[in-house]
XYZ file of C-alpha atoms in Angstrom:
749
model
C 76.658 164.543 129.903
C 76.554 164.694 126.187
C 78.919 162.323 124.293
C 81.611 164.103 122.081
C 84.167 163.120 119.610
C 87.434 163.939 119.091
C 90.149 162.569 116.481
C 93.848 163.033 117.517
C 95.425 162.868 114.147
C 98.989 162.192 115.392
C 98.147 159.080 117.025
C 95.456 157.934 114.572
C 93.218 157.188 117.080
C 90.334 158.771 119.192
C 90.321 158.207 122.745
C 87.036 157.985 124.974
C 86.324 159.739 128.155
C 84.184 161.999 130.249
C 84.544 166.063 130.352
C 86.183 166.644 134.029
C 88.541 169.813 134.861
C 88.493 172.195 132.118
C 92.182 173.380 132.848
C 93.612 170.187 131.923
C 93.991 170.145 127.890
C 94.951 166.399 127.135
C 91.941 164.880 125.437
C 89.392 162.632 126.889
C 86.584 162.096 124.437
C 83.847 159.754 124.670
C 84.027 157.987 121.387
C 86.661 156.152 119.720
C 86.954 155.205 115.935
C 88.953 151.977 116.096
C 90.427 150.802 112.831
C 91.510 147.214 112.676
C 95.457 146.575 112.401
C 97.984 144.032 112.082
C 98.348 142.141 115.250
C 101.432 141.824 117.207
C 101.843 138.299 116.306
C 101.535 139.121 112.621
C 104.310 141.684 113.365
C 106.371 139.360 115.231
C 106.459 136.998 112.293
C 106.951 139.565 109.793
C 110.173 140.757 111.519
C 111.213 137.442 112.486
C 111.515 138.216 116.043
C 111.001 136.450 118.986
C 108.793 138.600 121.071
C 105.795 140.113 120.455
C 105.100 143.748 120.931
C 102.049 145.585 122.519
C 98.912 146.080 120.221
C 96.335 147.365 122.518
C 95.307 151.339 122.150
C 95.335 153.114 125.367
C 92.402 155.228 126.797
C 93.501 157.127 129.492
C 91.236 155.632 131.515
C 90.984 153.564 134.668
C 88.341 150.991 136.044
C 88.003 150.655 139.868
C 87.654 147.316 141.260
C 83.836 146.572 141.551
C 82.887 149.220 138.898
C 81.718 148.547 135.498
C 82.381 150.038 131.835
C 79.658 150.130 129.781
C 80.233 150.405 125.631
C 78.217 150.945 122.797
C 79.910 149.011 119.861
C 79.091 150.392 116.176
C 80.325 148.012 113.401
C 81.125 150.206 110.526
C 83.191 147.890 108.409
C 83.206 144.112 109.405
C 86.596 142.518 109.625
C 87.245 139.946 106.807
C 88.431 137.278 109.464
C 85.168 137.801 111.624
C 87.131 139.243 114.465
C 85.652 141.789 116.874
C 87.224 144.660 119.105
C 88.107 143.710 122.365
C 88.499 145.801 125.551
C 91.040 145.213 128.488
C 90.953 146.185 132.123
C 94.341 146.003 133.389
C 97.992 146.330 131.652
C 99.987 143.241 130.408
C 102.441 142.530 133.036
C 101.750 145.183 135.452
C 101.032 143.028 138.287
C 101.599 145.560 141.281
C 99.520 144.825 144.500
C 98.328 141.480 142.561
C 96.478 143.219 139.708
C 95.733 141.368 136.431
C 94.132 142.037 133.312
C 90.949 140.810 131.633
C 90.057 140.850 128.276
C 86.804 140.670 126.656
C 85.611 140.380 122.963
C 82.929 142.911 122.299
C 79.884 142.359 120.627
C 77.821 144.620 118.472
C 75.310 146.835 120.646
C 75.940 147.360 124.265
C 78.750 145.639 126.413
C 79.090 145.659 130.228
C 82.577 144.728 131.761
C 83.120 144.892 135.497
C 86.478 144.846 137.090
C 85.949 141.973 139.358
C 88.091 140.055 142.288
C 90.429 138.752 139.471
C 91.488 142.095 138.025
C 91.218 144.239 140.915
C 90.914 147.249 138.396
C 93.275 148.650 135.961
C 94.159 151.033 132.998
C 91.243 150.259 129.942
C 92.705 149.302 126.689
C 90.931 148.764 123.308
C 92.123 146.536 120.298
C 91.079 145.505 117.006
C 93.651 143.257 115.458
C 94.236 140.733 112.731
C 96.854 138.038 112.568
C 95.484 136.786 109.107
C 97.622 137.466 105.659
C 94.712 139.556 104.515
C 95.171 143.569 105.153
C 92.748 144.441 107.810
C 89.484 146.021 106.923
C 87.349 146.013 110.021
C 86.411 149.491 111.423
C 84.473 150.122 114.599
C 83.152 152.852 116.731
C 83.003 152.574 120.509
C 80.882 154.683 122.396
C 81.463 155.115 126.456
C 77.601 155.405 127.482
C 76.470 157.480 130.536
C 76.038 154.532 132.868
C 80.241 153.771 132.427
C 81.590 154.139 135.592
C 85.305 154.553 134.233
C 87.337 157.618 135.452
C 90.636 159.571 134.057
C 94.130 158.596 134.923
C 96.954 160.855 134.754
C 97.791 160.238 130.783
C 100.659 161.858 129.126
C 100.488 161.870 125.360
C 103.491 162.797 123.275
C 103.392 165.879 121.489
C 100.020 166.939 123.143
C 100.445 167.024 126.855
C 102.483 169.613 128.307
C 104.870 169.233 131.408
C 102.255 171.361 133.455
C 99.380 169.811 132.175
C 100.951 165.914 133.545
C 101.485 167.804 137.069
C 98.091 168.907 137.170
C 96.701 165.308 136.252
C 98.788 163.727 138.922
C 97.192 166.378 141.380
C 93.573 165.888 140.101
C 93.218 162.495 139.037
C 93.756 159.974 141.908
C 93.972 156.415 140.057
C 96.767 154.133 141.272
C 98.196 153.797 138.009
C 99.758 156.388 135.517
C 100.392 155.858 131.613
C 102.247 157.677 129.198
C 102.164 156.943 125.317
C 103.644 158.041 122.194
C 103.439 156.410 118.585
C 106.539 154.143 119.631
C 106.100 153.327 123.294
C 103.712 152.966 126.196
C 105.007 153.165 129.891
C 103.201 152.158 132.598
C 103.755 153.097 136.164
C 102.179 153.435 139.936
C 101.415 156.848 140.959
C 103.890 156.719 143.662
C 106.601 155.966 140.830
C 105.417 158.579 138.638
C 105.544 161.214 141.457
C 108.542 160.386 142.680
C 110.595 159.858 139.257
C 108.634 161.735 136.477
C 106.892 164.468 138.251
C 109.949 167.224 137.844
C 111.491 165.963 134.248
C 110.737 166.861 130.977
C 108.509 164.222 129.793
C 109.159 165.005 126.177
C 112.838 164.922 126.414
C 112.746 161.601 128.405
C 110.599 159.815 125.778
C 112.690 161.144 122.908
C 115.614 159.374 124.544
C 113.458 156.352 124.323
C 112.598 157.002 120.744
C 116.226 157.248 119.866
C 117.183 154.225 121.654
C 114.534 152.251 119.507
C 115.560 154.003 116.431
C 119.246 152.332 116.883
C 118.022 149.150 117.668
C 115.667 149.453 114.927
C 118.447 150.421 112.514
C 121.057 147.652 113.461
C 118.306 145.429 112.719
C 118.306 146.590 108.931
C 114.888 148.297 109.331
C 114.297 151.320 107.005
C 110.968 152.748 106.317
C 112.091 153.864 103.010
C 113.258 150.561 101.588
C 111.254 149.371 98.790
C 110.484 146.123 100.562
C 107.848 146.631 102.964
C 109.238 143.416 105.162
C 112.205 145.717 106.516
C 109.929 148.910 107.680
C 109.584 149.402 111.402
C 106.443 148.836 113.218
C 103.546 151.039 112.184
C 103.600 153.867 114.297
C 100.525 154.496 116.258
C 99.347 150.884 116.152
C 101.936 148.775 118.020
C 104.340 149.639 120.470
C 106.967 148.790 122.807
C 105.312 148.485 126.344
C 107.354 149.360 129.468
C 105.829 148.465 132.485
C 106.276 148.316 136.411
C 106.622 144.671 137.731
C 107.161 142.973 140.902
C 109.880 140.311 139.479
C 113.270 140.268 140.983
C 114.979 141.708 138.027
C 114.285 143.470 135.081
C 113.021 141.353 132.031
C 111.571 140.876 128.465
C 108.480 139.014 128.133
C 107.552 137.312 124.829
C 103.949 138.247 125.505
C 104.816 141.507 124.498
C 106.407 143.571 127.530
C 109.352 144.616 129.288
C 109.045 144.855 133.194
C 111.276 146.578 135.755
C 110.867 145.935 139.558
C 111.239 148.289 142.326
C 115.113 148.687 142.318
C 114.979 149.426 138.419
C 111.839 152.142 138.445
C 114.248 155.283 138.384
C 115.873 153.675 135.297
C 113.009 153.330 132.916
C 111.141 156.689 134.244
C 113.932 159.189 133.870
C 116.342 160.482 130.963
C 119.447 158.343 130.398
C 123.172 159.578 131.442
C 126.356 158.635 130.239
C 127.527 154.994 131.058
C 128.298 154.850 134.769
C 125.955 157.751 135.632
C 122.853 157.933 137.365
C 120.895 156.383 134.917
C 123.154 154.125 132.424
C 121.150 153.378 129.418
C 122.611 149.956 129.148
C 119.745 148.168 131.207
C 116.909 149.578 129.214
C 119.056 149.038 125.806
C 119.213 145.400 127.207
C 115.469 144.510 127.768
C 114.436 146.250 124.521
C 117.164 144.648 122.726
C 115.572 141.033 123.720
C 112.275 142.544 121.965
C 114.613 142.646 118.556
C 116.251 139.371 118.808
C 115.682 136.774 116.186
C 115.532 133.167 116.932
C 116.893 131.790 113.463
C 120.414 131.707 115.018
C 119.754 132.026 118.838
C 121.967 128.978 119.782
C 121.543 127.552 123.006
C 122.839 130.123 126.100
C 123.185 133.052 123.521
C 120.086 134.800 124.704
C 121.763 136.933 127.154
C 124.738 137.686 124.624
C 123.255 138.290 121.337
C 120.941 141.051 122.666
C 123.796 143.015 123.317
C 124.107 143.600 119.608
C 121.420 145.954 120.287
C 122.742 147.116 123.353
C 126.337 147.799 121.963
C 124.995 150.336 119.405
C 122.795 152.205 121.497
C 125.703 152.930 124.200
C 128.131 153.546 121.517
C 125.742 156.357 120.296
C 126.255 158.089 123.588
C 129.932 157.648 124.296
C 131.144 157.974 120.480
C 132.999 156.082 117.931
C 135.648 155.317 120.432
C 133.214 153.324 122.459
C 134.794 150.136 123.638
C 132.301 147.428 125.710
C 134.901 144.580 126.859
C 138.455 145.951 128.399
C 141.859 144.273 127.227
C 141.883 142.833 130.908
C 138.818 141.173 130.167
C 140.190 139.706 126.956
C 143.281 138.718 128.533
C 141.357 136.586 130.976
C 139.526 134.949 127.995
C 142.509 134.206 126.145
C 144.599 132.769 128.953
C 141.642 130.617 130.023
C 138.647 129.487 127.782
C 140.966 130.062 124.153
C 143.653 128.407 125.818
C 142.043 125.020 126.107
C 142.381 122.684 123.091
C 139.816 123.277 120.567
C 137.969 120.521 121.022
C 137.213 121.225 124.625
C 135.873 124.738 123.713
C 132.205 124.957 124.146
C 130.371 127.986 123.836
C 127.090 126.553 125.485
C 129.326 125.871 128.764
C 127.162 126.650 131.709
C 127.306 129.762 133.700
C 128.857 128.121 137.037
C 131.655 126.211 134.991
C 132.346 129.149 132.675
C 132.883 131.454 135.670
C 134.994 129.242 137.564
C 136.968 128.880 134.382
C 137.389 132.346 133.213
C 136.667 134.179 136.398
C 133.762 136.371 135.003
C 130.029 136.153 134.008
C 129.597 133.590 131.535
C 127.481 136.093 129.188
C 130.238 138.348 129.044
C 132.763 135.725 127.909
C 129.804 134.798 125.340
C 129.274 138.231 124.110
C 132.777 138.369 122.841
C 132.118 136.580 119.421
C 129.262 139.278 118.454
C 131.577 141.997 119.843
C 134.226 140.673 117.532
C 132.117 140.554 114.526
C 131.228 144.115 114.960
C 134.986 144.761 115.060
C 135.881 142.359 112.048
C 133.206 143.691 109.609
C 131.275 146.794 111.045
C 127.552 147.259 111.357
C 126.429 146.295 107.818
C 127.172 142.639 108.737
C 124.562 142.682 111.333
C 122.078 144.869 109.307
C 122.720 142.326 106.599
C 121.923 139.418 108.927
C 118.875 140.542 110.061
C 117.507 141.576 106.494
C 118.233 138.212 105.309
C 116.692 136.243 108.034
C 113.315 138.628 107.417
C 113.734 137.824 103.452
C 114.104 133.867 104.404
C 111.198 134.347 106.853
C 112.623 132.195 109.359
C 110.797 133.034 112.597
C 111.398 130.030 114.508
C 114.432 128.497 115.626
C 114.509 124.813 115.176
C 117.007 122.806 116.956
C 120.175 124.185 118.456
C 122.050 122.068 115.593
C 119.942 123.860 113.180
C 120.380 127.387 114.700
C 124.134 127.143 114.552
C 124.090 125.263 111.166
C 121.992 128.576 109.756
C 124.244 130.936 112.073
C 127.472 129.931 110.496
C 126.250 129.699 107.155
C 124.669 132.849 106.904
C 127.510 134.525 108.473
C 129.861 133.371 105.922
C 127.539 134.236 103.142
C 127.055 137.956 104.118
C 130.741 138.334 105.152
C 131.878 136.420 101.818
C 134.521 134.747 104.009
C 134.797 130.983 105.081
C 133.925 131.325 109.233
C 133.514 127.727 109.921
C 137.098 127.902 111.661
C 136.521 131.041 113.507
C 133.148 129.725 114.969
C 134.852 126.477 115.683
C 137.218 128.289 117.821
C 135.035 129.832 119.728
C 133.257 126.294 120.314
C 130.393 126.986 118.252
C 130.215 123.885 115.742
C 127.794 121.856 113.905
C 127.345 118.083 114.977
C 124.740 116.290 113.399
C 125.366 113.966 110.773
C 123.163 115.361 107.865
C 123.872 118.956 108.871
C 127.466 118.724 108.575
C 127.164 116.910 105.020
C 124.736 119.800 103.935
C 127.189 122.115 105.297
C 130.149 120.608 103.442
C 128.095 120.812 100.405
C 127.123 124.260 100.882
C 130.981 125.314 101.370
C 132.640 123.179 98.735
C 129.865 124.906 96.327
C 130.321 128.314 97.708
C 134.256 128.061 97.977
C 134.523 126.747 93.962
C 132.578 129.743 92.736
C 134.500 132.303 94.799
C 131.189 133.256 96.428
C 132.805 132.549 99.554
C 136.936 132.783 99.974
C 139.220 131.659 102.675
C 139.581 134.382 105.670
C 142.766 136.805 104.266
C 144.565 136.629 107.874
C 145.171 133.605 110.130
C 142.739 132.306 112.651
C 145.106 133.454 115.347
C 145.420 136.980 113.945
C 141.623 137.300 113.685
C 141.085 135.982 117.308
C 143.550 138.687 118.774
C 140.997 141.639 117.432
C 139.442 143.467 120.478
C 137.582 146.243 120.928
C 140.280 148.552 121.760
C 142.197 147.252 118.764
C 139.396 148.287 116.644
C 139.214 151.943 117.574
C 143.096 152.531 118.366
C 144.897 154.605 116.303
C 147.482 151.477 115.413
C 144.947 149.347 114.239
C 145.954 147.118 111.589
C 145.458 148.435 107.946
C 143.403 145.593 106.994
C 140.930 146.171 109.557
C 137.912 146.245 109.337
C 137.472 143.052 106.404
C 135.350 144.374 103.361
C 132.326 142.564 103.490
C 132.011 140.942 100.075
C 129.118 138.410 100.368
C 125.308 138.778 99.774
C 123.267 141.855 100.578
C 120.099 140.250 100.469
C 118.365 136.489 100.868
C 118.716 134.817 97.017
C 116.347 133.006 96.686
C 113.657 134.576 98.508
C 110.777 132.345 99.719
C 107.198 133.942 99.275
C 103.957 132.375 99.907
C 101.193 132.978 97.434
C 98.240 135.283 98.401
C 95.256 133.590 99.020
C 92.461 136.125 99.305
C 90.983 135.528 96.082
C 91.165 131.585 96.219
C 88.166 129.648 96.069
C 88.031 125.774 97.155
C 85.824 122.749 96.462
C 86.315 119.517 98.127
C 85.406 115.916 97.005
C 83.169 115.489 100.041
C 81.182 117.256 102.667
C 83.177 117.698 105.745
C 82.428 116.484 109.353
C 80.910 119.114 111.526
C 82.850 119.522 115.020
C 82.396 122.361 117.776
C 85.911 122.442 118.237
C 87.752 121.776 114.857
C 85.076 123.330 112.880
C 85.278 120.514 110.401
C 82.686 121.228 107.753
C 83.841 124.340 105.782
C 86.081 123.939 102.789
C 87.407 127.416 103.409
C 89.332 126.307 106.546
C 92.016 124.940 104.161
C 92.662 128.375 103.188
C 91.576 130.971 105.742
C 95.273 131.402 107.377
C 93.691 130.197 110.495
C 96.131 127.276 112.172
C 93.243 126.588 114.725
C 90.412 125.093 112.567
C 90.601 122.608 110.232
C 88.803 120.711 107.677
C 87.983 117.054 108.463
C 87.550 114.489 105.845
C 85.552 111.370 106.793
C 87.918 108.487 105.735
C 86.597 106.209 102.963
C 84.356 103.641 104.391
C 83.496 105.361 107.717
C 80.705 107.214 109.130
C 81.307 109.981 111.580
C 79.035 113.027 112.655
C 76.523 112.575 110.296
C 78.786 112.122 107.225
C 79.424 108.587 105.617
C 82.524 108.381 103.212
C 81.954 105.719 100.356
C 84.452 102.891 100.412
C 85.854 104.186 96.813
C 85.982 107.642 97.449
C 89.085 109.498 97.160
C 89.589 112.624 99.500
C 90.881 115.590 97.772
C 90.249 119.368 97.466
C 90.847 121.612 94.444
C 91.705 125.000 94.674
C 91.029 128.020 92.055
C 93.747 130.784 92.178
C 91.700 132.613 89.751
C 94.900 133.647 87.812
C 97.870 131.684 86.578
C 100.361 131.513 89.254
C 104.086 130.101 89.712
C 105.127 128.173 92.504
C 107.609 125.684 93.248
C 106.914 124.602 97.142
C 103.747 123.894 98.916
C 103.192 124.132 102.862
C 101.043 121.527 104.613
C 99.762 122.482 107.978
C 98.266 119.808 110.039
C 95.887 120.848 113.007
C 98.589 121.980 115.666
C 95.927 121.558 118.660
C 95.326 117.827 118.154
C 99.026 115.915 117.232
C 97.283 112.631 117.116
C 98.909 110.856 113.789
C 96.167 108.897 113.154
C 94.176 112.188 112.012
C 96.912 113.521 109.713
C 97.385 112.876 106.155
C 100.976 111.107 105.777
C 101.071 111.104 101.512
C 99.553 113.422 99.143
C 99.806 114.004 95.293
C 99.689 117.290 93.569
C 97.991 117.988 90.124
C 97.939 121.084 88.101
C 95.570 122.614 85.375
C 94.606 125.651 83.252
C 91.183 124.904 82.828
C 89.808 123.302 85.980
C 88.287 120.313 83.987
C 88.745 117.087 85.799
C 90.249 115.295 82.749
C 92.954 118.272 82.154
C 94.712 117.896 85.409
C 98.368 116.857 84.845
C 100.827 115.501 87.693
C 102.967 117.904 89.361
C 104.401 115.262 92.009
C 102.666 112.166 93.204
C 102.607 110.410 96.479
C 104.995 112.722 98.585
C 105.518 111.731 102.022
C 104.464 114.281 104.722
C 105.860 114.070 108.236
C 102.903 113.396 110.599
C 105.028 114.381 113.715
C 105.573 118.148 112.537
C 102.748 120.713 112.576
C 103.994 122.532 109.599
C 105.519 120.625 106.554
C 107.165 122.465 103.543
C 107.587 120.436 100.448
C 110.004 121.534 97.727
C 108.726 120.631 94.095
C 111.405 119.404 91.465
C 110.295 122.411 89.292
C 108.716 125.658 89.025
C 105.300 125.057 87.542
C 102.437 127.487 86.564
C 98.765 126.688 87.078
C 95.368 128.343 87.757
C 93.916 125.158 89.285
C 95.435 123.195 91.771
C 94.158 119.640 92.864
C 95.872 118.030 95.948
C 94.752 113.789 96.325
C 94.920 112.566 99.807
C 96.629 109.128 99.253
C 97.847 108.032 102.545
C 96.391 108.020 105.930
C 95.906 105.908 109.023
C 93.721 103.052 108.580
C 93.616 101.379 111.682
C 92.380 104.423 114.005
C 90.544 107.663 113.672
C 87.673 108.672 111.594
C 88.634 111.892 109.916
C 91.656 113.330 108.234
C 92.218 116.866 109.292
C 93.680 119.709 107.297
C 94.444 122.739 109.031
C 96.086 125.095 106.202
C 97.606 124.525 102.777
C 99.743 127.015 100.875
C 101.649 127.406 97.634
C 104.992 129.392 97.251
C 107.701 130.482 95.116
C 111.679 130.483 95.793
C 113.118 132.405 93.064
C 116.300 130.909 91.535
C 119.562 131.638 92.490
C 121.738 130.443 95.390
C 120.216 127.104 95.606
C 121.756 126.027 99.104
C 119.460 128.649 100.677
C 116.729 126.464 100.344
C 118.081 123.827 102.180
C 115.692 124.370 104.863
C 112.675 123.493 102.751
C 112.088 119.975 103.103
C 112.673 118.034 99.820
C 110.447 115.261 98.632
C 111.045 112.081 100.775
C 112.693 109.072 99.606
C 110.838 106.270 100.583
C 111.808 103.950 103.333
C 111.289 100.045 102.671
C 110.284 98.155 105.734
C 109.439 94.239 105.374
C 107.749 92.492 106.584
C 105.157 95.152 107.471
C 103.348 94.266 109.712
C 105.772 92.454 111.719
C 105.462 90.371 115.045
C 106.886 91.655 118.324
C 110.582 90.259 118.586
C 110.508 89.300 114.859
C 113.474 90.492 112.678
C 112.141 92.878 110.164
C 114.420 94.718 107.514
C 114.770 98.460 106.829
C 115.996 99.477 103.534
C 117.520 103.110 102.865
C 119.945 104.257 100.755
C 123.977 104.636 101.299
C 123.575 108.252 102.263
C 121.728 107.240 105.411
C 124.436 105.699 106.948
C 125.316 107.091 110.502
C 121.449 108.400 110.870
C 119.543 107.453 113.949
C 116.691 104.805 113.140
C 113.914 105.477 115.969
C 110.667 104.089 116.819
C 107.906 105.947 118.436
C 104.352 105.198 119.738
C 101.733 107.144 118.589
C 101.735 109.208 121.575
C 105.020 110.349 120.821
C 107.270 108.527 123.138
C 110.444 106.981 121.952
C 110.638 103.253 122.435
C 113.762 102.165 120.472
C 116.763 103.403 118.319
C 119.845 102.357 117.004
C 122.248 103.845 114.167
C 122.303 103.157 110.597
C 125.220 100.880 109.510
C 124.196 99.385 106.262
C 121.945 100.271 103.188
C 119.615 97.287 104.848
C 119.450 97.058 108.577
C 118.129 94.304 110.387
C 115.705 95.201 113.291
C 114.417 93.081 116.291
C 112.799 94.694 118.999
C 110.167 93.212 121.556
C 106.997 96.226 121.894
C 103.579 95.597 122.423
C 101.271 94.858 119.188
C 100.066 98.294 117.811
C 101.178 100.909 115.245
C 104.242 102.837 115.679
C 106.238 105.811 113.656
C 109.429 104.865 112.390
C 111.939 107.573 111.897
C 115.060 108.159 109.996
C 117.602 111.021 110.953
C 116.372 114.704 111.911
C 117.556 118.027 110.953
C 115.994 119.239 107.718
C 115.663 116.006 105.944
C 113.762 112.957 107.983
C 112.417 110.054 106.596
C 109.157 108.899 108.244
C 106.948 105.568 108.047
C 104.600 103.780 109.779
C 105.151 100.283 111.150
C 102.421 97.871 112.405
C 103.418 95.229 114.981
C 101.306 92.237 115.572
C 100.938 90.207 118.372
């Protein structure tokens, strides 16, 4: 059988296959022109969401257990990051009858993959992705050979396959799995489910409903493809999609790996058209699960996962019902007011567990917790949430930190965006900052913002604000002041932006130590946007892996940016897969030059302390500087253990001037901790000197394995410590939150 090529322009993708029945018009060509794309993790980070999406490309083919797929790979353009295309047998999350997926990295030339005992067979996907900052460049041709044993599966392609065509596929191709796909979604189901629920419907109309749902959830997320800032664009169509798949779990669910799964009892609801709420196929379930894939962890406080998700569901269902849509009835509001909100304020705790919340209020705890987010819709309208999502992306807060840090972020950003002081509003709902340092930071932020009128007090009493319900907001007699005019920020200022590293070159003061796991011996590991590998500096005076470090040499690296660049912070990435502090730098100095000549480097900031307990450390510089050459000198490391100092990645970035409180999440240069005597003897009193601003913080001692062995509260600028611990090296840490201090402590016998 001859190979043939076919390009589906709509999908930007060629799908491989063999010619069978001539009366089925959906194409299954033998050759794929596969272009490298940005991977799901890179897109997750761009959108600052908690869940990945699906970045594999469907082929429409199925490989039976015990059969082989044999493909020839031709690399037309090598990937800059060295990655290769991958072939997957089986669908992510599709575990029906014990099936699982198997992914194989392809090599140039002939590749043979067998559907073995582990996979039990499955649909075939191809992928060619990068998660590096550099734009994807790779291009490959994948050719299914004559010996390849894949078969066609029923494959509905949006805009290509007709209803009759799909029915013909179901009758002709007896594979156990069926797939539907468009530029936005991939839906995978068993043949039985497809025959029962999808055979007799208009598949295009059904997928149009899914497209509308996703467009609504993207819109409330502040995404707009016409926005001049690409960080706010929707995911690239035809590349990364939402995956909906049949799953044997007990409940519908969203998985952070990149899919939403639907058990037997919910199959109909993801394979048929939507109806009005309360009808045969209520849209709430799908809106809820796909809403999970839009959530942002920046403000995802504990126990809010099943509540903030309905920010997205609320908008979807309102679109069906109309502008008078009310999610929570007045009867439910009355229950909450007479129970939860009737408690003394100090007893109200948003994170009250489900059992206790239901016992108190009489309804599901998630319904109670959603009222906060629903009320914000009523008070400020959609633009509040659109701006919140945009600000999170602009500030690139892709991880959540501690619960207290997320609460701090939520209260501060909600107030900045609305333009009103919302501290008491959240306090009334039992959402409040508790940590000493964050409470100080919050007080500073609001004092400055209120003084400048960037934030003002709420114009109504807190009792009036809390009386607003969904029914109030849509009633003919709603208060004239509702909704409150939003008067705050519409975007993040300042905006943090890491400098592009594509053209950077780097030299190191010594050859690296080669290692099969770390890499170790390429200076480019420091600037390659890869957090797995690392450059390994041999410690002065030691020999390891065939590399000797002279006792007087200074570990350092110099980067040529190849043009003058402005920056005011840097990010130091320790190697994340090995967290031993003795393999990490704990102090560095930064120098800049316009010429690159050794004598021309001037100090930017010296002896900056790096937290060795965190994988990624951001350090704000005292001022914005501009240089073409940057030299980084490692001035501190563990001298008692370990032979190397491993540097995984180094970034420079710029935070534009503006609202300085917005950079509070970027770590400032640490003040020193003075410990004396150091070394001390076990049981001997030693002293820890900080400043008055550290009173009330926790002083903790950790072993090098991360175990806390002692803790007390600081009460004076100089604190006496007496602790009996085994001899060894310990980490002494003060505080938490955004500005902890860390130093080493040696205990002798």
